Coordinates of C-alpha atoms in Angstrom, one line a residue:
M1 CA 19.5 -0.1 -16.0
P2 CA 20.5 -0.2 -12.2
L3 CA 24.0 -1.4 -11.3
V4 CA 23.7 -4.9 -10.1
F5 CA 26.0 -7.3 -8.4
A6 CA 27.2 -10.9 -9.1
E7 CA 26.5 -12.0 -5.4
P8 CA 24.0 -10.9 -2.8
P9 CA 26.0 -8.1 -1.2
I10 CA 23.9 -8.3 2.1
S11 CA 22.6 -10.8 4.3
L12 CA 19.2 -11.9 4.7
S13 CA 19.1 -11.0 8.5
T14 CA 20.2 -7.5 7.3
A15 CA 17.4 -7.2 5.1
H16 CA 15.2 -8.4 7.7
S17 CA 16.2 -5.7 10.2
L18 CA 16.0 -3.0 7.4
A19 CA 12.5 -4.0 6.8
V20 CA 11.4 -3.9 10.5
F21 CA 13.3 -0.8 10.4
F22 CA 11.3 0.9 7.7
A23 CA 7.9 -0.3 9.0
G24 CA 8.9 0.7 12.9
T25 CA 9.9 4.2 11.8
Y26 CA 6.7 4.8 9.5
V27 CA 4.2 3.9 12.4
G28 CA 6.5 5.3 15.0
S29 CA 6.6 8.6 13.3
L30 CA 2.8 9.0 13.6
Y31 CA 3.2 9.0 17.4
F32 CA 6.6 10.9 17.6
S33 CA 5.1 14.5 17.9
K34 CA 2.3 15.6 20.4
N35 CA 0.2 17.0 17.6
A36 CA 0.3 13.7 15.8
R37 CA -0.7 11.5 18.9
L38 CA -4.1 10.6 19.6
S39 CA -5.9 11.5 23.0
F40 CA -9.1 10.1 24.4
K41 CA -11.2 10.5 27.5
Q42 CA -10.1 8.1 30.4
G43 CA -12.7 5.7 31.8
G44 CA -15.0 3.3 30.2
I45 CA -18.6 4.4 28.6
K46 CA -21.4 1.8 28.1
L47 CA -22.8 2.2 24.5
K48 CA -25.2 0.1 22.6
Q49 CA -24.0 -2.9 20.6
G50 CA -21.8 -1.4 17.8
Q51 CA -22.4 2.3 18.8
Q52 CA -19.3 4.5 18.7
R53 CA -19.4 7.2 21.2
T54 CA -19.6 11.0 20.7
K55 CA -16.2 12.8 20.3
E56 CA -15.2 15.1 23.2
Q57 CA -13.9 18.6 22.7
D58 CA -10.8 18.2 24.2
E59 CA -9.8 14.9 22.4
R60 CA -8.0 14.2 19.3
W61 CA -9.2 11.7 17.1
R62 CA -7.6 10.0 14.0
D63 CA -9.9 11.9 11.4
D64 CA -9.1 15.3 13.1
P65 CA -7.5 17.7 10.7
D66 CA -4.8 18.7 12.5
V67 CA -3.9 15.2 13.6
I68 CA -4.1 14.4 9.7
R69 CA -1.8 17.2 8.7
A70 CA 1.0 16.3 11.3
R71 CA 0.8 12.5 10.6
L72 CA 1.1 13.3 6.8
T73 CA 4.1 15.3 7.5
A74 CA 5.6 12.8 9.6
A75 CA 4.9 9.8 7.3
S76 CA 6.6 11.8 4.6
L77 CA 9.4 12.5 6.7
S78 CA 9.7 8.8 7.5
T79 CA 9.4 7.9 3.7
L80 CA 12.2 10.0 2.8
S81 CA 14.3 8.6 5.6
S82 CA 13.8 5.1 4.3
C83 CA 14.6 6.3 0.9
T84 CA 17.6 7.8 2.0
A85 CA 18.7 4.8 3.9
V86 CA 18.5 2.7 1.0
V87 CA 20.8 5.2 -1.1
L88 CA 23.4 5.0 1.6
L89 CA 23.2 1.4 1.8
V90 CA 23.7 1.1 -1.9
W91 CA 26.4 3.7 -1.9
K92 CA 28.1 1.7 0.9
L93 CA 28.0 -1.5 -1.2
L94 CA 29.2 0.3 -4.2
R95 CA 32.3 1.7 -2.4
W96 CA 33.1 -1.9 -1.2
A97 CA 32.7 -3.4 -4.8
P98 CA 35.6 -3.9 -6.8
K99 CA 36.9 -1.0 -8.3
S100 CA 36.4 -2.1 -11.9
V101 CA 32.6 -1.3 -11.3
T102 CA 33.7 2.4 -11.2
D103 CA 36.9 3.9 -11.7
N104 CA 36.0 7.4 -10.7
V105 CA 35.4 7.8 -6.9
D106 CA 33.5 11.3 -7.5
Q107 CA 30.8 9.2 -9.7
E108 CA 30.0 6.6 -6.9
F109 CA 27.3 8.5 -5.1
P110 CA 25.4 9.6 -8.5
I111 CA 25.6 6.3 -9.7
A112 CA 24.4 5.1 -6.2
L113 CA 21.5 7.5 -6.3
E114 CA 20.7 6.3 -9.9
T115 CA 20.6 2.7 -9.5
T116 CA 18.6 3.2 -6.2
L117 CA 15.8 5.2 -8.0
A118 CA 15.7 2.5 -10.5
R119 CA 15.7 -0.2 -7.6
L120 CA 12.8 1.8 -5.9
G121 CA 10.6 1.7 -8.9
F122 CA 11.0 5.4 -9.7
D123 CA 11.8 4.8 -13.6
L124 CA 8.9 5.4 -15.8
P125 CA 7.9 2.2 -18.1
S126 CA 9.6 2.2 -21.6
S127 CA 6.1 2.3 -23.5
W128 CA 2.4 3.2 -22.7
L129 CA 1.3 -0.3 -22.7
E130 CA 3.8 -1.2 -19.9
L131 CA 2.2 1.5 -17.9
V132 CA -1.4 1.0 -18.6
L133 CA -1.9 -2.8 -18.7
P134 CA -0.5 -3.4 -15.1
C135 CA -2.9 -0.7 -13.7
L136 CA -6.0 -2.5 -15.3
V137 CA -5.0 -5.9 -13.2
T138 CA -6.8 -4.5 -10.1
P139 CA -9.8 -3.3 -11.7
V140 CA -10.2 -6.5 -13.4
L141 CA -10.4 -8.3 -10.0
F142 CA -13.0 -5.9 -9.2
L143 CA -15.3 -6.7 -12.0
G144 CA -18.0 -8.0 -9.6
P145 CA -18.0 -4.5 -7.6
L146 CA -17.8 -2.6 -10.4
Y147 CA -20.7 -4.1 -12.2
A148 CA -22.6 -3.5 -8.9
S149 CA -21.7 0.4 -9.1
W150 CA -22.7 0.2 -12.5
L151 CA -26.2 -0.9 -11.5
S152 CA -26.4 1.7 -8.9
S153 CA -25.6 4.2 -11.5
S154 CA -22.5 5.5 -9.4
L155 CA -19.8 5.1 -11.9
P156 CA -18.1 7.9 -13.7
F157 CA -20.4 10.0 -16.0
Q158 CA -23.6 8.0 -14.8
R159 CA -26.5 9.7 -13.1
H160 CA -25.3 9.3 -9.3
W161 CA -21.9 10.6 -10.1
S162 CA -20.5 14.0 -10.1
L163 CA -17.3 15.8 -10.2
K164 CA -18.2 17.9 -7.3
C165 CA -19.6 15.1 -4.9
S166 CA -17.6 12.0 -6.3
V167 CA -14.3 13.4 -7.0
L168 CA -13.0 16.7 -5.4
P169 CA -13.8 15.4 -1.9
L170 CA -11.1 12.8 -2.6
F171 CA -8.6 15.4 -3.0
T172 CA -9.8 18.5 -1.4
T173 CA -10.4 17.1 2.0
W174 CA -7.5 16.0 4.6
Q175 CA -9.3 12.6 5.0
G176 CA -9.1 12.3 1.2
V177 CA -5.6 13.5 0.8
R178 CA -4.5 11.1 3.4
N179 CA -6.7 8.1 1.9
Y180 CA -6.0 8.7 -1.6
V181 CA -2.9 10.6 -2.1
V182 CA -0.2 10.7 0.6
G183 CA -1.1 7.3 2.1
P184 CA -1.0 5.0 -0.5
I185 CA 2.1 6.9 -2.1
T186 CA 4.1 6.8 1.2
E187 CA 3.0 3.2 2.4
E188 CA 3.6 1.7 -1.4
I189 CA 7.4 3.4 -1.0
V190 CA 8.2 2.2 2.5
F191 CA 6.3 -1.2 2.2
R192 CA 7.0 -2.2 -1.4
S193 CA 9.7 -0.1 -2.9
C194 CA 12.3 -0.1 0.2
S195 CA 11.6 -3.5 1.8
L196 CA 11.6 -5.3 -1.5
A197 CA 15.0 -3.4 -2.6
T198 CA 17.0 -4.7 0.4
Y199 CA 15.3 -8.3 0.3
H200 CA 16.4 -8.3 -3.3
L201 CA 20.1 -7.1 -2.6
A202 CA 20.0 -10.3 -0.1
G203 CA 19.0 -12.6 -2.7
A204 CA 15.8 -13.4 -1.3
S205 CA 13.4 -15.8 -3.4
R206 CA 10.6 -14.4 -5.3
A207 CA 8.1 -16.4 -3.2
K208 CA 9.7 -14.7 0.1
M209 CA 9.5 -11.3 -1.3
I210 CA 5.9 -11.6 -2.4
F211 CA 4.6 -13.6 0.4
L212 CA 6.6 -13.0 3.6
S213 CA 7.3 -9.2 3.1
P214 CA 3.7 -7.8 3.1
W215 CA 3.0 -9.3 6.5
L216 CA 5.0 -6.3 7.9
F217 CA 2.5 -4.2 6.1
G218 CA -0.3 -6.0 7.5
L219 CA 1.1 -5.8 11.0
A220 CA 1.6 -1.9 10.7
H221 CA -2.0 -1.4 11.1
V222 CA -2.1 -3.0 14.6
H223 CA -1.8 0.2 16.1
H224 CA -5.2 1.3 14.9
A225 CA -6.7 -1.3 17.7
W226 CA -6.0 1.5 20.3
D227 CA -8.0 3.9 18.3
I228 CA -11.1 1.5 18.1
Y229 CA -10.9 0.4 21.5
N230 CA -11.3 4.2 22.8
R231 CA -13.8 5.1 20.1
Y232 CA -16.2 2.5 21.4
G233 CA -16.1 3.2 25.2
R234 CA -12.9 1.5 26.7
T235 CA -14.7 -1.3 27.7
G236 CA -14.4 -5.4 27.3
S237 CA -16.8 -5.1 24.4
A238 CA -14.9 -2.3 22.9
A239 CA -11.6 -4.7 23.3
R240 CA -13.1 -7.4 21.6
R241 CA -14.1 -5.3 18.8
A242 CA -10.9 -3.9 18.5
V243 CA -9.2 -7.1 18.1
I244 CA -11.5 -8.7 15.8
A245 CA -11.1 -5.6 13.7
T246 CA -7.4 -5.5 13.9
L247 CA -7.4 -9.1 12.9
F248 CA -9.5 -8.8 10.0
Q249 CA -7.6 -5.6 8.7
T250 CA -4.1 -7.1 9.2
S251 CA -5.3 -10.2 7.1
Y252 CA -6.8 -8.2 4.3
T253 CA -4.0 -5.7 4.2
S254 CA -1.5 -8.6 3.9
L255 CA -3.4 -10.1 1.1
F256 CA -3.3 -6.7 -0.7
G257 CA 0.5 -6.7 0.1
F258 CA 0.8 -9.9 -1.7
H259 CA -1.1 -8.3 -4.9
T260 CA 1.1 -5.2 -5.0
A261 CA 4.4 -6.8 -4.1
F262 CA 3.8 -8.9 -7.2
L263 CA 2.9 -5.8 -9.5
F264 CA 6.1 -4.3 -8.2
M265 CA 8.2 -7.1 -9.0
R266 CA 6.8 -8.0 -12.2
T267 CA 6.7 -4.4 -13.6
G268 CA 9.6 -2.9 -11.3
S269 CA 7.7 0.0 -11.3
L270 CA 6.0 1.9 -8.2
I271 CA 3.4 3.2 -10.7
P272 CA 1.1 0.1 -10.7
P273 CA 1.1 -0.8 -6.8
V274 CA 0.3 3.0 -6.1
I275 CA -2.7 2.8 -8.4
A276 CA -3.8 -0.5 -7.0
H277 CA -3.8 1.1 -3.7
I278 CA -5.5 4.4 -4.7
F279 CA -8.2 2.2 -6.4
C280 CA -8.8 -0.3 -3.6
N281 CA -9.2 2.5 -1.0
I282 CA -11.8 4.3 -3.3
M283 CA -13.7 0.8 -3.9
G284 CA -13.4 -0.5 -0.3
L285 CA -14.0 -4.2 0.3
P286 CA -16.3 -5.9 -1.8
Q287 CA -19.8 -6.1 -0.5
Y288 CA -21.2 -9.0 -2.3
S289 CA -24.2 -9.6 -0.1
A290 CA -25.1 -6.1 0.4
Q291 CA -24.9 -6.0 -3.1
V292 CA -27.3 -8.7 -4.1
A293 CA -29.7 -7.5 -1.2
M294 CA -30.0 -4.3 -3.2
F295 CA -30.2 -6.0 -6.8
P296 CA -31.8 -9.4 -6.1
H297 CA -33.1 -9.7 -9.7
R298 CA -29.6 -9.4 -10.8
R299 CA -28.0 -12.0 -8.4
K300 CA -27.0 -14.6 -10.9
V301 CA -25.5 -11.7 -13.1
I302 CA -23.7 -10.3 -10.2
R303 CA -22.1 -13.6 -8.9
M304 CA -21.1 -14.0 -12.8
A305 CA -19.2 -11.1 -12.6
Y306 CA -17.5 -11.6 -9.2
L307 CA -16.4 -15.0 -10.9
L308 CA -15.3 -13.7 -14.2
G309 CA -13.5 -10.8 -12.2
I310 CA -11.5 -13.7 -10.2
A311 CA -10.8 -15.7 -13.7
G312 CA -9.7 -12.5 -15.4
Y313 CA -7.3 -11.5 -12.7
I314 CA -5.8 -14.8 -12.8
V315 CA -5.2 -14.4 -16.5
T316 CA -4.3 -11.0 -16.6
M317 CA -1.8 -10.9 -13.7
N318 CA 1.1 -12.8 -15.6
R319 CA 0.1 -11.5 -19.3
W320 CA -0.4 -7.9 -18.4
T321 CA 2.5 -7.0 -15.8
S322 CA 5.4 -8.7 -17.7
S323 CA 8.3 -6.3 -18.3
P324 CA 11.8 -6.9 -19.7
R325 CA 13.0 -3.9 -17.5
S326 CA 12.1 -5.4 -14.2
L327 CA 15.3 -6.3 -12.0
Y328 CA 13.1 -8.3 -9.7
W329 CA 11.8 -10.7 -12.3
R330 CA 14.6 -12.2 -14.2
S331 CA 13.7 -15.2 -16.6
A332 CA 15.4 -18.6 -15.9
H333 CA 17.6 -18.0 -18.8
D334 CA 18.8 -15.1 -17.3
V335 CA 22.0 -14.7 -14.8
A336 CA 20.9 -14.0 -11.5
M337 CA 21.8 -10.5 -10.5
F338 CA 21.2 -8.7 -7.3

């Protein structure tokens, strides 16, 4: 059980500043080194509607292997620095706490480290049910898309699925490592673990932590607009496309942030949010219209699967995520601790 405080030891404005710092250093690290920065040819290029231009030889695009490698290194170091900042914060708060908390000065930092790891969700659940059930909530929500995947025989061990083509590219290419390994892990640590840990220390309400903190996660994707604008020709049309795409991405990443913030707070563990992040990156956004067009004779069943997924999510999001170990979701009968 992590060391707790009887009253919020930091102010809400301090928590806001730290959350902005975590998000800013994470995004900023992607542009800190020359190897991580993108470069594009200057000047506008007229293209057909929706057409992406061809990459020039001397350009550096987001999916270039050397750019991905540099950015993965930068993001990992930024994540480590954010975790270190939380450890130092808790250590400082511990040193300011009454001496009855710990009488041994030599034990202050080990206690701060241990309690910070617990606050960041690095503790393992006490049972396999506490580990597995929260990880199944997101697949329940995706019942409709999963059913459509089953119709197309692309689920694991179906006809159009194979270990070589369906799994290995996720973990043996630089894009796969970014999208399905390092990206989800580092983003959940920074935007969920570190941010929510500081907001909890500030005594923020559950509603604020779930519905306000994820907006930083959404806004952290705004920088992709520059990439879209350049890839689609640096014209007025490309600018409009970049704005629309960025607004859409900011919206759905914020919605996703609400979901993973809830999972993290309910379970007190980082594992369910990371698994949900990886799963959603693999599945992509639901394509209801395209799936109905592909299987028109199953239109009603697909619609029913989508509705059942939403209903199942509403039911399971509370029942499958409860954990008595979570510091972030105390019952009304418990004394508030921070």
